[in-house]
Amino acid sequence: MVAELISVGTEILLGNIVNTNAAYLAEKCALLGLSLYHQSVVGDNEARMEDTIRRALERSDVVILTGGLGPTKDDLTKEVTAKVFGKELYEDAHTKERIQEFFNRLHSKGKITRNNWKQALVPEGAIVIENQNGTAPGLIVTGEEGAEYEGKRAILIPGPPNECIPMFETQIAPYLSGLQPEGIYSCMVKVCSIGESRAETMVADLMDAQTNPTLAPYAKTAEVHFRITAKAKDEETAEQLMAPMVQELKNRFGDYIYTTKEEVTLEEAVVHMLEERHMTVTTAESCTGGLLSGRLINVPGASSVLNEAHVTYSNEAKERILHVPHEILVQYGAVSEETARAMAEGACKVSGADASIAVTGIAGPDGGTPEKPVGLVYIGCTVKGKTKVERCCFTGNRQKNREYAVARGLILLREMLLEAK
């Protein structure tokens, strides 16, 4: 089944907002087994919107539109879609009641303006999807037998992500899944400590020979994720199909794999390793300025392993808090292997932690020299008295350099925990 995405809104065309809905929906459609060949963005213009919808229906079985379902005059998605399918709009009593309840709950003293009732109008014959997080319902419009777009479907979803995503996950995705003769199931194998090119080379033969299940790599910040996807009549059959592929990846990547669960993050895996070993960790950050400790604290229960963290941006702070020797800073500079080592070891001593991660570098865009360019970062890690320092040269902007430094810090800690085991 072929699907197509249309994002509606002049604000998307002009770049005023980032079109996160399209990225989310594209990934979800792929997981549902839908073939996705086109995406479009159209502004709040009736003629251009109609042309875009008609072209999409001519080449696709399902067209998913997001945005343009609000109460104002420039919200035209529903009206134009109804016109394309030759359907009249009528006021849906249940939707009107839901809108009234929503306003009563959030605006007990406010009156509903007349334009809000525009959202209670729905195309005849449409499936109305309740919106648990807003006033505009979702809609599924199907071309009738003998009509121009017979059997074609248009699915209309509100634009705000906090409305779009829950509606898709709880109601649209099951509907689309029911249209498919077979279900699509997937699992994830997440790899770190190895680059994208090498990781893909290691599975090239599997990808060349794939049929069902299929294998697809996704590059993430300092990680590679492999999604295994199978078509099957049910989840149990799919798991049986995917199991040999998962095992083969385990055979090839070994300890490079930090999880086979899609919901588990790198920091979560590291925190769990520390918990299993009854160890504590601390951080000593300069250029990352708290991003590293922030990622660890993202993990529920991180307080069991992270008791304190240090942001020592200045040389004075490195000396005073971490006891980095003054002569090291003078001789080698703040961005050096020696300073990173002293920061990591000092952090363990002052906190009493079993392990530490230290980061010092030049995030940019200024501050670089020929000897120490922007993107140069030293990461020190101490685990039970043993210290390693890694020299990294990143090539992104300031934010990307900091994000990569954090990821490499977590990976270095994981590697040393595995060695300590």
Short mmCIF file of C-alpha atoms in Angstrom, two decimals:
data_model
loop_
_atom_site.label_atom_id
_atom_site.label_comp_id
_atom_site.label_asym_id
_atom_site.label_seq_id
_atom_site.Cartn_x
_atom_site.Cartn_y
_atom_site.Cartn_z
CA MET A 1 0.00 0.00 0.00
CA VAL A 2 1.39 3.39 -1.04
CA ALA A 3 1.11 6.34 1.35
CA GLU A 4 1.93 10.01 0.91
CA LEU A 5 2.39 12.80 3.43
CA ILE A 6 1.16 16.36 3.01
CA SER A 7 2.10 18.93 5.63
CA VAL A 8 -0.17 21.97 5.56
CA GLY A 9 0.85 25.42 6.72
CA THR A 10 2.48 28.55 5.36
CA GLU A 11 4.57 28.70 8.55
CA ILE A 12 6.24 25.42 7.53
CA LEU A 13 6.94 26.69 4.00
CA LEU A 14 8.57 29.83 5.39
CA GLY A 15 10.67 27.89 7.91
CA ASN A 16 9.01 29.52 10.90
CA ILE A 17 8.53 26.07 12.46
CA VAL A 18 10.40 22.80 12.00
CA ASN A 19 8.34 20.08 10.36
CA THR A 20 8.86 17.37 12.97
CA ASN A 21 5.53 15.71 12.14
CA ALA A 22 6.75 14.63 8.71
CA ALA A 23 9.84 12.93 10.12
CA TYR A 24 7.79 11.16 12.76
CA LEU A 25 5.05 10.02 10.37
CA ALA A 26 7.50 8.88 7.69
CA GLU A 27 9.25 6.58 10.16
CA LYS A 28 5.98 5.23 11.52
CA CYS A 29 4.57 4.59 8.05
CA ALA A 30 7.69 2.62 7.13
CA LEU A 31 7.29 0.52 10.26
CA LEU A 32 3.69 -0.19 9.29
CA GLY A 33 4.87 -1.52 5.94
CA LEU A 34 3.54 1.37 3.88
CA SER A 35 5.52 2.41 0.81
CA LEU A 36 6.29 6.12 0.98
CA TYR A 37 7.49 7.77 -2.23
CA HIS A 38 6.45 11.42 -1.88
CA GLN A 39 6.13 14.13 0.76
CA SER A 40 4.74 17.62 0.17
CA VAL A 41 4.41 20.90 2.03
CA VAL A 42 1.67 23.29 0.94
CA GLY A 43 0.71 26.68 2.29
CA ASP A 44 -2.73 27.86 3.39
CA ASN A 45 -3.98 28.45 -0.13
CA GLU A 46 -7.14 26.72 -1.36
CA ALA A 47 -6.18 26.27 -5.03
CA ARG A 48 -2.66 25.01 -4.35
CA MET A 49 -3.91 22.74 -1.58
CA GLU A 50 -6.53 21.20 -3.85
CA ASP A 51 -3.95 20.58 -6.57
CA THR A 52 -1.56 18.98 -4.06
CA ILE A 53 -4.21 16.67 -2.64
CA ARG A 54 -5.43 15.60 -6.09
CA ARG A 55 -1.92 14.77 -7.30
CA ALA A 56 -1.28 12.77 -4.12
CA LEU A 57 -4.50 10.76 -4.49
CA GLU A 58 -3.69 9.94 -8.12
CA ARG A 59 -0.45 8.18 -7.17
CA SER A 60 -1.11 6.91 -3.63
CA ASP A 61 -3.63 4.76 -1.78
CA VAL A 62 -3.52 6.73 1.46
CA VAL A 63 -2.80 10.43 1.86
CA ILE A 64 -2.01 11.66 5.36
CA LEU A 65 -2.46 15.39 5.90
CA THR A 66 -1.32 17.21 9.03
CA GLY A 67 -2.29 20.74 9.98
CA GLY A 68 -4.94 23.17 8.84
CA LEU A 69 -7.74 21.83 11.04
CA GLY A 70 -7.99 24.81 13.37
CA PRO A 71 -10.81 27.35 13.83
CA THR A 72 -9.48 30.22 11.71
CA LYS A 73 -10.27 31.15 8.10
CA ASP A 74 -6.89 30.00 6.81
CA ASP A 75 -7.44 26.48 8.22
CA LEU A 76 -8.69 24.88 5.02
CA THR A 77 -7.54 21.24 5.04
CA LYS A 78 -10.91 19.74 5.92
CA GLU A 79 -12.86 21.98 3.55
CA VAL A 80 -10.55 21.34 0.58
CA THR A 81 -10.40 17.59 1.22
CA ALA A 82 -14.21 17.41 1.33
CA LYS A 83 -14.34 19.30 -1.98
CA VAL A 84 -11.87 16.91 -3.60
CA PHE A 85 -13.93 13.89 -2.53
CA GLY A 86 -17.21 15.59 -3.46
CA LYS A 87 -18.60 15.50 0.06
CA GLU A 88 -20.62 18.05 2.00
CA LEU A 89 -19.80 19.15 5.53
CA TYR A 90 -22.22 18.71 8.39
CA GLU A 91 -22.09 19.52 12.09
CA ASP A 92 -21.22 16.45 14.14
CA ALA A 93 -23.09 16.59 17.44
CA HIS A 94 -20.59 14.45 19.36
CA THR A 95 -17.64 16.54 18.19
CA LYS A 96 -19.46 19.73 19.18
CA GLU A 97 -20.09 18.28 22.62
CA ARG A 98 -16.41 17.34 22.95
CA ILE A 99 -15.37 20.89 22.05
CA GLN A 100 -17.74 22.29 24.68
CA GLU A 101 -16.33 19.92 27.30
CA PHE A 102 -12.76 20.85 26.37
CA PHE A 103 -13.43 24.56 26.80
CA ASN A 104 -15.32 24.03 30.03
CA ARG A 105 -12.36 22.13 31.42
CA LEU A 106 -9.68 24.61 30.40
CA HIS A 107 -11.58 27.89 30.26
CA SER A 108 -14.28 27.74 32.90
CA LYS A 109 -14.95 31.49 32.69
CA GLY A 110 -14.37 31.97 28.99
CA LYS A 111 -16.92 31.97 26.16
CA ILE A 112 -16.42 29.87 23.08
CA THR A 113 -16.08 32.10 20.05
CA ARG A 114 -18.21 31.19 17.01
CA ASN A 115 -15.25 30.19 14.86
CA ASN A 116 -14.46 27.29 17.21
CA TRP A 117 -17.63 25.53 16.07
CA LYS A 118 -16.03 25.31 12.62
CA GLN A 119 -14.07 22.37 14.03
CA ALA A 120 -17.32 20.44 14.60
CA LEU A 121 -17.99 20.34 10.85
CA VAL A 122 -16.99 17.02 9.27
CA PRO A 123 -17.30 15.56 5.75
CA GLU A 124 -20.26 13.24 5.26
CA GLY A 125 -19.35 9.59 5.68
CA ALA A 126 -16.03 10.38 7.36
CA ILE A 127 -14.71 8.45 10.35
CA VAL A 128 -14.31 10.96 13.17
CA ILE A 129 -11.33 10.41 15.46
CA GLU A 130 -11.54 11.93 18.92
CA ASN A 131 -8.78 14.29 19.92
CA GLN A 132 -7.83 13.71 23.55
CA ASN A 133 -5.48 16.69 23.61
CA GLY A 134 -7.25 19.42 21.65
CA THR A 135 -10.46 20.49 19.95
CA ALA A 136 -9.94 19.53 16.29
CA PRO A 137 -10.90 15.89 15.61
CA GLY A 138 -9.00 13.69 13.23
CA LEU A 139 -10.84 12.50 10.12
CA ILE A 140 -10.66 9.58 7.72
CA VAL A 141 -12.32 10.28 4.38
CA THR A 142 -12.77 7.43 1.86
CA GLY A 143 -13.67 7.70 -1.82
CA GLU A 144 -17.00 6.01 -2.52
CA GLU A 145 -17.63 3.34 -5.11
CA GLY A 146 -17.92 4.87 -8.55
CA ALA A 147 -16.47 8.19 -7.41
CA GLU A 148 -13.34 9.80 -8.85
CA TYR A 149 -11.11 8.56 -6.04
CA GLU A 150 -12.87 5.28 -5.32
CA GLY A 151 -11.21 3.37 -2.47
CA LYS A 152 -8.62 6.10 -1.85
CA ARG A 153 -8.28 7.44 1.69
CA ALA A 154 -7.35 10.80 3.12
CA ILE A 155 -6.41 10.87 6.81
CA LEU A 156 -6.52 14.31 8.41
CA ILE A 157 -4.58 14.85 11.65
CA PRO A 158 -4.18 18.02 13.74
CA GLY A 159 -0.82 19.75 13.34
CA PRO A 160 0.38 20.34 16.93
CA PRO A 161 2.75 17.44 17.75
CA ASN A 162 1.18 16.92 21.18
CA GLU A 163 -2.09 16.20 19.35
CA CYS A 164 -0.72 14.55 16.19
CA ILE A 165 1.53 11.95 17.81
CA PRO A 166 -0.90 10.54 20.42
CA MET A 167 -3.70 10.42 17.86
CA PHE A 168 -1.54 8.58 15.36
CA GLU A 169 -0.17 6.09 17.85
CA THR A 170 -3.46 5.21 19.54
CA GLN A 171 -5.91 5.39 16.63
CA ILE A 172 -4.42 6.00 13.18
CA ALA A 173 -1.65 3.40 13.33
CA PRO A 174 -4.04 0.56 14.32
CA TYR A 175 -6.38 1.61 11.52
CA LEU A 176 -3.58 1.56 8.94
CA SER A 177 -2.28 -1.73 10.27
CA GLY A 178 -5.72 -3.25 9.76
CA LEU A 179 -5.59 -2.35 6.06
CA GLN A 180 -2.49 -4.47 5.55
CA PRO A 181 -2.73 -8.20 4.79
CA GLU A 182 0.27 -8.82 7.05
CA GLY A 183 1.54 -6.96 10.06
CA ILE A 184 4.91 -5.27 10.19
CA TYR A 185 7.04 -5.90 13.27
CA SER A 186 10.51 -4.71 14.14
CA CYS A 187 13.23 -4.76 16.74
CA MET A 188 16.37 -2.72 17.27
CA VAL A 189 20.01 -3.56 17.87
CA LYS A 190 22.05 -0.57 19.07
CA VAL A 191 25.82 -0.44 18.61
CA CYS A 192 28.46 1.96 19.92
CA SER A 193 32.29 2.16 19.93
CA ILE A 194 32.31 1.54 16.18
CA GLY A 195 31.86 3.86 13.20
CA GLU A 196 28.98 3.83 10.74
CA SER A 197 31.09 2.83 7.72
CA ARG A 198 32.73 -0.09 9.49
CA ALA A 199 29.44 -1.22 11.03
CA GLU A 200 27.72 -1.24 7.66
CA THR A 201 30.62 -3.11 6.07
CA MET A 202 30.31 -5.79 8.74
CA VAL A 203 26.71 -6.50 7.71
CA ALA A 204 26.94 -5.83 3.96
CA ASP A 205 26.38 -9.50 3.08
CA LEU A 206 23.29 -9.65 5.29
CA MET A 207 21.82 -6.58 3.62
CA ASP A 208 22.58 -7.89 0.12
CA ALA A 209 20.81 -11.17 0.87
CA GLN A 210 17.87 -9.77 2.84
CA THR A 211 14.29 -10.67 1.98
CA ASN A 212 12.15 -11.11 5.09
CA PRO A 213 13.27 -9.92 7.58
CA THR A 214 15.11 -6.84 6.35
CA LEU A 215 17.99 -5.01 7.99
CA ALA A 216 18.53 -1.23 7.90
CA PRO A 217 21.28 0.82 9.61
CA TYR A 218 20.66 4.28 11.07
CA ALA A 219 23.52 6.57 12.06
CA LYS A 220 23.06 8.39 15.36
CA THR A 221 25.42 10.63 17.32
CA ALA A 222 28.41 8.32 17.92
CA GLU A 223 26.14 5.28 17.56
CA VAL A 224 24.74 2.99 14.87
CA HIS A 225 21.27 1.48 15.21
CA PHE A 226 20.17 -1.56 13.21
CA ARG A 227 16.45 -2.01 12.69
CA ILE A 228 15.29 -5.51 11.84
CA THR A 229 11.83 -5.59 10.27
CA ALA A 230 9.66 -8.60 9.44
CA LYS A 231 6.32 -9.09 7.73
CA ALA A 232 4.22 -11.76 9.39
CA LYS A 233 0.69 -12.78 10.28
CA ASP A 234 1.34 -12.12 13.97
CA GLU A 235 4.00 -10.90 16.40
CA GLU A 236 5.08 -14.38 17.48
CA THR A 237 5.81 -15.42 13.90
CA ALA A 238 7.68 -12.17 13.29
CA GLU A 239 9.87 -12.73 16.35
CA GLN A 240 10.75 -16.19 15.06
CA LEU A 241 11.75 -14.67 11.72
CA MET A 242 13.86 -11.93 13.34
CA ALA A 243 15.60 -14.08 15.97
CA PRO A 244 18.32 -15.53 13.67
CA MET A 245 19.17 -12.06 12.38
CA VAL A 246 19.44 -10.68 15.92
CA GLN A 247 21.70 -13.57 16.90
CA GLU A 248 23.90 -13.04 13.85
CA LEU A 249 24.36 -9.37 14.79
CA LYS A 250 25.28 -10.43 18.33
CA ASN A 251 27.84 -12.85 16.90
CA ARG A 252 29.41 -10.14 14.74
CA PHE A 253 29.31 -7.14 17.07
CA GLY A 254 29.62 -8.73 20.50
CA ASP A 255 30.19 -6.13 23.22
CA TYR A 256 29.72 -3.31 20.74
CA ILE A 257 26.00 -3.94 21.22
CA TYR A 258 24.74 -2.06 24.25
CA THR A 259 21.06 -2.99 23.94
CA THR A 260 18.52 -4.87 21.84
CA LYS A 261 15.63 -2.82 23.22
CA GLU A 262 14.46 0.16 21.20
CA GLU A 263 13.52 2.25 24.23
CA VAL A 264 16.91 1.90 25.99
CA THR A 265 19.33 4.81 25.51
CA LEU A 266 23.12 4.75 25.79
CA GLU A 267 23.04 6.63 29.08
CA GLU A 268 20.44 4.23 30.44
CA ALA A 269 22.61 1.27 29.53
CA VAL A 270 25.60 2.87 31.27
CA VAL A 271 23.60 3.64 34.41
CA HIS A 272 22.36 0.04 34.52
CA MET A 273 25.95 -1.23 34.20
CA LEU A 274 26.97 0.90 37.17
CA GLU A 275 23.97 -0.31 39.17
CA GLU A 276 24.79 -3.95 38.43
CA ARG A 277 28.35 -3.41 39.64
CA HIS A 278 27.26 -1.36 42.69
CA MET A 279 29.47 1.49 41.50
CA THR A 280 29.13 5.26 41.59
CA VAL A 281 30.25 7.82 39.02
CA THR A 282 30.97 11.52 38.95
CA THR A 283 31.61 13.97 36.12
CA ALA A 284 34.09 16.78 35.58
CA GLU A 285 33.08 18.97 32.66
CA SER A 286 34.58 21.99 30.99
CA CYS A 287 33.40 22.56 27.39
CA THR A 288 30.29 20.37 27.80
CA GLY A 289 29.12 22.53 30.71
CA GLY A 290 26.80 19.99 32.37
CA LEU A 291 25.45 18.22 29.27
CA LEU A 292 27.12 14.98 30.32
CA SER A 293 25.69 14.90 33.83
CA GLY A 294 22.37 16.02 32.35
CA ARG A 295 22.20 12.93 30.12
CA LEU A 296 22.92 10.67 33.06
CA ILE A 297 20.26 12.42 35.14
CA ASN A 298 17.77 11.82 32.30
CA VAL A 299 17.72 8.20 33.46
CA PRO A 300 15.17 7.49 36.19
CA GLY A 301 16.98 6.29 39.29
CA ALA A 302 20.31 7.82 38.27
CA SER A 303 20.71 9.16 41.81
CA SER A 304 21.75 5.65 42.87
CA VAL A 305 24.98 5.99 40.87
CA LEU A 306 25.52 9.74 40.41
CA ASN A 307 25.94 11.54 43.74
CA GLU A 308 27.59 14.72 42.50
CA ALA A 309 28.85 16.38 39.33
CA HIS A 310 31.28 19.20 38.61
CA VAL A 311 31.34 21.91 35.97
CA THR A 312 34.85 23.40 36.07
CA TYR A 313 34.92 25.79 33.14
CA SER A 314 37.79 27.98 34.29
CA ASN A 315 41.33 26.96 35.14
CA GLU A 316 40.80 28.34 38.63
CA ALA A 317 37.83 26.00 39.12
CA LYS A 318 39.84 23.04 37.84
CA GLU A 319 42.51 23.75 40.43
CA ARG A 320 40.22 24.61 43.33
CA ILE A 321 37.55 21.92 42.89
CA LEU A 322 39.36 19.05 41.16
CA HIS A 323 42.87 19.81 42.45
CA VAL A 324 44.36 19.84 38.97
CA PRO A 325 47.99 20.85 39.55
CA HIS A 326 48.73 24.43 38.54
CA GLU A 327 51.91 23.37 36.75
CA ILE A 328 49.96 21.02 34.45
CA LEU A 329 47.66 23.84 33.35
CA VAL A 330 50.63 26.15 32.78
CA GLN A 331 52.76 23.62 30.91
CA TYR A 332 50.13 21.77 28.86
CA GLY A 333 47.07 24.01 28.89
CA ALA A 334 43.47 23.35 29.84
CA VAL A 335 42.86 21.39 26.64
CA SER A 336 45.36 18.58 26.92
CA GLU A 337 45.68 14.90 27.71
CA GLU A 338 47.40 15.74 30.98
CA THR A 339 44.62 18.03 32.16
CA ALA A 340 41.89 15.56 31.19
CA ARG A 341 43.69 12.85 33.16
CA ALA A 342 44.11 15.10 36.20
CA MET A 343 40.44 16.14 36.02
CA ALA A 344 39.21 12.54 35.90
CA GLU A 345 41.43 11.39 38.74
CA GLY A 346 40.73 14.49 40.79
CA ALA A 347 36.97 14.09 40.38
CA CYS A 348 37.12 10.57 41.81
CA LYS A 349 39.21 11.70 44.75
CA VAL A 350 37.08 14.68 45.77
CA SER A 351 33.79 12.80 45.37
CA GLY A 352 34.78 9.34 46.53
CA ALA A 353 33.17 7.86 43.40
CA ASP A 354 34.32 4.60 41.82
CA ALA A 355 34.39 6.10 38.33
CA SER A 356 34.52 9.47 36.61
CA ILE A 357 34.27 11.06 33.18
CA ALA A 358 36.13 14.31 32.44
CA VAL A 359 35.78 16.46 29.33
CA THR A 360 37.91 19.42 28.27
CA GLY A 361 38.09 20.89 24.80
CA ILE A 362 37.47 23.70 22.33
CA ALA A 363 33.82 23.57 21.26
CA GLY A 364 34.07 26.65 19.04
CA PRO A 365 33.37 28.63 17.04
CA ASP A 366 36.35 30.60 18.40
CA GLY A 367 39.36 29.75 20.53
CA GLY A 368 41.15 27.36 18.17
CA THR A 369 44.80 27.50 17.12
CA PRO A 370 46.80 25.53 14.52
CA GLU A 371 48.07 23.30 17.32
CA LYS A 372 44.71 23.02 19.06
CA PRO A 373 41.92 23.52 16.52
CA VAL A 374 38.22 23.99 17.19
CA GLY A 375 36.69 20.59 17.85
CA LEU A 376 39.69 19.21 19.73
CA VAL A 377 38.42 17.46 22.86
CA TYR A 378 40.15 15.29 25.44
CA ILE A 379 38.00 12.85 27.39
CA GLY A 380 39.38 11.26 30.54
CA CYS A 381 37.82 8.32 32.33
CA THR A 382 38.82 6.72 35.60
CA VAL A 383 37.41 3.40 36.78
CA LYS A 384 38.64 1.97 40.08
CA GLY A 385 41.98 3.73 39.89
CA LYS A 386 42.70 3.07 36.20
CA THR A 387 42.60 6.08 33.86
CA LYS A 388 42.35 6.37 30.09
CA VAL A 389 42.33 9.53 28.01
CA GLU A 390 40.89 9.74 24.50
CA ARG A 391 41.80 12.49 22.02
CA CYS A 392 38.93 13.46 19.68
CA CYS A 393 38.75 15.92 16.79
CA PHE A 394 35.14 16.80 15.98
CA THR A 395 34.10 18.86 12.96
CA GLY A 396 30.62 20.10 13.83
CA ASN A 397 29.35 23.40 15.18
CA ARG A 398 29.59 24.29 18.86
CA GLN A 399 26.50 22.32 19.88
CA LYS A 400 27.37 19.26 17.81
CA ASN A 401 30.92 19.17 19.15
CA ARG A 402 29.57 19.21 22.70
CA GLU A 403 27.01 16.50 21.94
CA TYR A 404 29.63 14.25 20.36
CA ALA A 405 31.94 14.79 23.34
CA VAL A 406 29.17 13.70 25.72
CA ALA A 407 28.44 10.58 23.66
CA ARG A 408 32.10 9.64 23.47
CA GLY A 409 32.42 10.15 27.22
CA LEU A 410 29.58 7.71 27.89
CA ILE A 411 31.07 5.22 25.43
CA LEU A 412 34.54 5.44 27.01
CA LEU A 413 33.05 4.83 30.46
CA ARG A 414 31.14 1.82 29.12
CA GLU A 415 34.29 0.39 27.54
CA MET A 416 36.22 0.72 30.77
CA LEU A 417 33.42 -0.84 32.80
CA LEU A 418 33.48 -3.83 30.43
CA GLU A 419 37.24 -4.11 30.83
CA ALA A 420 36.96 -3.89 34.61
CA LYS A 421 34.49 -6.77 34.56
#
